[in-house]
Amino acid sequence: MAELHEVIIIGGGPAGLTAAIYAARANLAPVIIEGYAAGGQLMITTDVENYPGFPEGVQGPELMELFRGQAERFGAQLITADVSRIDVSASPFGVWTDGEEYRAKSVIIATGASARWLGLESETRLRGYGVSSCATCDGFFFRDRELVVVGGGDTAMEEALFLARIASKVTVVHRRDEFRASRIMAERVIAHPKIAVRWNAEVERVIGDDVVESVEVRDTVTGAVEVIPTAAVFVAIGHSPNTELFINQIEVDGAGYIVTNGTRTSVDGVFACGDVQDAIYRQAITASGSGCMAAMDAERWLDSSAHESSTTQHHA
Ligand code: NDP
């Protein structure tokens, strides 16, 4: 059987890397399987200006490189590979990448979430140049400009309300004639003097050579095409937690997020942190915070289960 580790961390974004720093400093010699998309959602962000400690801001990839360096300095073993399968039905738990099998007494899941995108070529091309999935991260760059938010759920409402404090005007483009969002959020958006709603409209194209200049939308009822000038497009059509690996092994909620109590999951010895278990806050700093909690929870759990097994042996 493969070498037995104290803890394996799956996912190399802010949550996983913070868990790695704490676990390494607790002498747990963590193995962190960071995935080929190591660094997580911050790798597709340009300037991060809301991460405390960087008053001048920091580039998302640079911040993740600093996290990695800090984890390695304390002895975390980083493995750049995707996990293809896990088995947490019995201890020690099993984690497989394409070429390797890993065994551990505890597992910390930090696989994050992925923003959903419209799937347009123009959207992909201008991502980071006016196309964003995070108003909190990027809204600040568009002070006093006209902006577009796409979506009709609570996230879209929250993004629109946040941006309305910064922008001169926000247009919410929604594909139906009513919002999915909670009534209170929807009413706030509809009543807001700086927010307009373009109902029954689908974005067909984001227009701009180097930066976003406008969006082309098609009316789903009349078929009419309209061009809305805008400096940025905030796509807020939901996130998908990256939990495919865990379905049928660890409890997830209706939207696919791992159900946690603190950072404990439905499986004893398996912990989860960051966006994979958080549909609400989804910030690098909150992901980091819960990564720290997961490592401390895992450490305590390992201590208490070592204690239990040594007690059992003692009595045997
Ligand atoms: P939701 O799934 O609730 O909403 C997604 C929205 O995007 C829907 O209006 C949907 O349209 C629209 N949409 C989906 N796909 C497309 C597409 N391809 N093209 C155009 N529009 C599309 O996701 P949210 O991220 O808004 O919310 C996720 C969860 O998090 C919810 O439970 C929400 O309540 C919660 N949340 C709570 C907050 C709070 O309480 N403060 C803040 C943020 C989120 P349609 O309606 O037609 O399906």
PDB file of N, CA and C and ligand atoms in Angstrom, residues 116 118 150-156 158 174-176 178 180 185 236-239 279-280 282, ligand 1:
ATOM      1  N   ARG A 116     -19.919  30.268 -13.573  1.00  0.00           N
ATOM      2  CA  ARG A 116     -20.502  29.854 -14.853  1.00  0.00           C
ATOM      3  C   ARG A 116     -20.388  31.019 -15.830  1.00  0.00           C
ATOM      4  N   LEU A 118     -21.260  32.477 -19.987  1.00  0.00           N
ATOM      5  CA  LEU A 118     -22.287  32.362 -21.022  1.00  0.00           C
ATOM      6  C   LEU A 118     -21.860  31.408 -22.131  1.00  0.00           C
ATOM      7  N   VAL A 150     -25.188  40.530 -16.031  1.00  0.00           N
ATOM      8  CA  VAL A 150     -26.023  39.512 -16.660  1.00  0.00           C
ATOM      9  C   VAL A 150     -26.459  38.505 -15.606  1.00  0.00           C
ATOM     10  N   GLY A 151     -27.768  38.235 -15.517  1.00  0.00           N
ATOM     11  CA  GLY A 151     -28.272  37.236 -14.571  1.00  0.00           C
ATOM     12  C   GLY A 151     -29.477  37.760 -13.816  1.00  0.00           C
ATOM     13  N   GLY A 152     -30.168  36.851 -13.148  1.00  0.00           N
ATOM     14  CA  GLY A 152     -31.391  37.247 -12.449  1.00  0.00           C
ATOM     15  C   GLY A 152     -31.514  36.650 -11.057  1.00  0.00           C
ATOM     16  N   GLY A 153     -30.410  36.070 -10.542  1.00  0.00           N
ATOM     17  CA  GLY A 153     -30.437  35.477  -9.198  1.00  0.00           C
ATOM     18  C   GLY A 153     -29.910  36.454  -8.157  1.00  0.00           C
ATOM     19  N   ASP A 154     -29.765  35.985  -6.930  1.00  0.00           N
ATOM     20  CA  ASP A 154     -29.281  36.850  -5.848  1.00  0.00           C
ATOM     21  C   ASP A 154     -27.882  37.394  -6.122  1.00  0.00           C
ATOM     22  N   THR A 155     -27.040  36.584  -6.754  1.00  0.00           N
ATOM     23  CA  THR A 155     -25.690  37.066  -7.053  1.00  0.00           C
ATOM     24  C   THR A 155     -25.760  38.263  -7.990  1.00  0.00           C
ATOM     25  N   ALA A 156     -26.579  38.163  -9.029  1.00  0.00           N
ATOM     26  CA  ALA A 156     -26.706  39.273  -9.988  1.00  0.00           C
ATOM     27  C   ALA A 156     -27.239  40.521  -9.282  1.00  0.00           C
ATOM     28  N   GLU A 158     -26.918  41.276  -6.101  1.00  0.00           N
ATOM     29  CA  GLU A 158     -25.870  41.776  -5.217  1.00  0.00           C
ATOM     30  C   GLU A 158     -24.799  42.527  -6.014  1.00  0.00           C
ATOM     31  N   HIS A 174     -31.499  40.296 -18.127  1.00  0.00           N
ATOM     32  CA  HIS A 174     -31.997  38.993 -17.658  1.00  0.00           C
ATOM     33  C   HIS A 174     -32.806  38.322 -18.762  1.00  0.00           C
ATOM     34  N   ARG A 175     -32.685  37.013 -18.861  1.00  0.00           N
ATOM     35  CA  ARG A 175     -33.283  36.304 -19.993  1.00  0.00           C
ATOM     36  C   ARG A 175     -34.790  36.087 -19.871  1.00  0.00           C
ATOM     37  N   ARG A 176     -35.351  36.342 -18.683  1.00  0.00           N
ATOM     38  CA  ARG A 176     -36.806  36.162 -18.514  1.00  0.00           C
ATOM     39  C   ARG A 176     -37.454  37.481 -18.099  1.00  0.00           C
ATOM     40  N   GLU A 178     -39.017  37.855 -15.134  1.00  0.00           N
ATOM     41  CA  GLU A 178     -39.005  38.002 -13.673  1.00  0.00           C
ATOM     42  C   GLU A 178     -37.694  37.450 -13.130  1.00  0.00           C
ATOM     43  N   ARG A 180     -35.146  35.499 -10.524  1.00  0.00           N
ATOM     44  CA  ARG A 180     -35.112  34.309  -9.672  1.00  0.00           C
ATOM     45  C   ARG A 180     -34.758  34.712  -8.228  1.00  0.00           C
ATOM     46  N   MET A 185     -34.226  41.397  -2.501  1.00  0.00           N
ATOM     47  CA  MET A 185     -33.094  41.826  -3.338  1.00  0.00           C
ATOM     48  C   MET A 185     -33.609  42.339  -4.678  1.00  0.00           C
ATOM     49  N   ALA A 236     -23.076  37.062 -13.937  1.00  0.00           N
ATOM     50  CA  ALA A 236     -23.454  36.581 -12.597  1.00  0.00           C
ATOM     51  C   ALA A 236     -24.566  35.551 -12.738  1.00  0.00           C
ATOM     52  N   ILE A 237     -24.239  34.485 -13.455  1.00  0.00           N
ATOM     53  CA  ILE A 237     -25.269  33.470 -13.720  1.00  0.00           C
ATOM     54  C   ILE A 237     -25.042  32.222 -12.873  1.00  0.00           C
ATOM     55  N   GLY A 238     -24.357  32.401 -11.758  1.00  0.00           N
ATOM     56  CA  GLY A 238     -24.194  31.302 -10.817  1.00  0.00           C
ATOM     57  C   GLY A 238     -22.789  30.723 -10.816  1.00  0.00           C
ATOM     58  N   HIS A 239     -22.515  29.962  -9.778  1.00  0.00           N
ATOM     59  CA  HIS A 239     -21.251  29.242  -9.647  1.00  0.00           C
ATOM     60  C   HIS A 239     -21.566  27.768  -9.517  1.00  0.00           C
ATOM     61  N   ALA A 279     -21.566  29.103  -0.521  1.00  0.00           N
ATOM     62  CA  ALA A 279     -22.259  29.736  -1.650  1.00  0.00           C
ATOM     63  C   ALA A 279     -22.446  31.228  -1.432  1.00  0.00           C
ATOM     64  N   ILE A 280     -22.086  31.715  -0.260  1.00  0.00           N
ATOM     65  CA  ILE A 280     -22.445  33.091   0.084  1.00  0.00           C
ATOM     66  C   ILE A 280     -21.274  34.078  -0.065  1.00  0.00           C
ATOM     67  N   ARG A 282     -17.561  33.636  -0.689  1.00  0.00           N
ATOM     68  CA  ARG A 282     -16.740  33.392  -1.875  1.00  0.00           C
ATOM     69  C   ARG A 282     -15.613  34.395  -2.094  1.00  0.00           C
TER      70      ARG A 282
HETATM   71  P1  NDP B   1     -28.850  31.232  -9.297  1.00  0.00           P
HETATM   72  O1  NDP B   1     -28.746  29.875  -9.886  1.00  0.00           O
HETATM   73  O2  NDP B   1     -29.793  31.481  -8.179  1.00  0.00           O
HETATM   74  O3  NDP B   1     -29.253  32.265 -10.457  1.00  0.00           O
HETATM   75  C1  NDP B   1     -28.623  32.244 -11.685  1.00  0.00           C
HETATM   76  C2  NDP B   1     -29.288  33.273 -12.578  1.00  0.00           C
HETATM   77  O4  NDP B   1     -28.578  33.325 -13.812  1.00  0.00           O
HETATM   78  C3  NDP B   1     -30.741  32.960 -12.902  1.00  0.00           C
HETATM   79  O5  NDP B   1     -31.507  34.118 -12.918  1.00  0.00           O
HETATM   80  C4  NDP B   1     -30.639  32.353 -14.300  1.00  0.00           C
HETATM   81  O6  NDP B   1     -31.753  32.630 -15.128  1.00  0.00           O
HETATM   82  C5  NDP B   1     -29.461  33.067 -14.878  1.00  0.00           C
HETATM   83  N1  NDP B   1     -28.782  32.237 -15.857  1.00  0.00           N
HETATM   84  C6  NDP B   1     -28.291  30.975 -15.688  1.00  0.00           C
HETATM   85  N2  NDP B   1     -27.698  30.543 -16.817  1.00  0.00           N
HETATM   86  C7  NDP B   1     -27.826  31.550 -17.719  1.00  0.00           C
HETATM   87  C8  NDP B   1     -27.419  31.699 -19.067  1.00  0.00           C
HETATM   88  N3  NDP B   1     -26.754  30.742 -19.713  1.00  0.00           N
HETATM   89  N4  NDP B   1     -27.727  32.845 -19.700  1.00  0.00           N
HETATM   90  C9  NDP B   1     -28.392  33.840 -19.053  1.00  0.00           C
HETATM   91  N5  NDP B   1     -28.794  33.761 -17.765  1.00  0.00           N
HETATM   92  C10 NDP B   1     -28.511  32.615 -17.118  1.00  0.00           C
HETATM   93  O7  NDP B   1     -27.338  31.628  -8.899  1.00  0.00           O
HETATM   94  P2  NDP B   1     -26.809  32.749  -7.910  1.00  0.00           P
HETATM   95  O8  NDP B   1     -25.336  32.728  -8.043  1.00  0.00           O
HETATM   96  O9  NDP B   1     -27.509  34.020  -8.148  1.00  0.00           O
HETATM   97  O10 NDP B   1     -27.182  32.220  -6.468  1.00  0.00           O
HETATM   98  C11 NDP B   1     -26.708  30.960  -6.010  1.00  0.00           C
HETATM   99  C12 NDP B   1     -27.229  30.696  -4.592  1.00  0.00           C
HETATM  100  O11 NDP B   1     -26.578  31.550  -3.670  1.00  0.00           O
HETATM  101  C13 NDP B   1     -28.715  30.987  -4.459  1.00  0.00           C
HETATM  102  O12 NDP B   1     -29.268  30.067  -3.559  1.00  0.00           O
HETATM  103  C14 NDP B   1     -28.749  32.376  -3.888  1.00  0.00           C
HETATM  104  O13 NDP B   1     -29.955  32.635  -3.176  1.00  0.00           O
HETATM  105  C15 NDP B   1     -27.533  32.341  -2.962  1.00  0.00           C
HETATM  106  N6  NDP B   1     -27.012  33.699  -2.773  1.00  0.00           N
HETATM  107  C16 NDP B   1     -27.478  34.416  -1.694  1.00  0.00           C
HETATM  108  C17 NDP B   1     -27.049  35.693  -1.485  1.00  0.00           C
HETATM  109  C18 NDP B   1     -27.570  36.422  -0.319  1.00  0.00           C
HETATM  110  O14 NDP B   1     -28.413  35.903   0.360  1.00  0.00           O
HETATM  111  N7  NDP B   1     -27.096  37.610  -0.050  1.00  0.00           N
HETATM  112  C19 NDP B   1     -26.069  36.363  -2.374  1.00  0.00           C
HETATM  113  C20 NDP B   1     -25.677  35.526  -3.482  1.00  0.00           C
HETATM  114  C21 NDP B   1     -26.150  34.264  -3.659  1.00  0.00           C
HETATM  115  P3  NDP B   1     -33.206  31.954 -14.840  1.00  0.00           P
HETATM  116  O15 NDP B   1     -33.745  32.693 -13.669  1.00  0.00           O
HETATM  117  O16 NDP B   1     -33.927  32.209 -16.111  1.00  0.00           O
HETATM  118  O17 NDP B   1     -32.915  30.520 -14.584  1.00  0.00           O
END
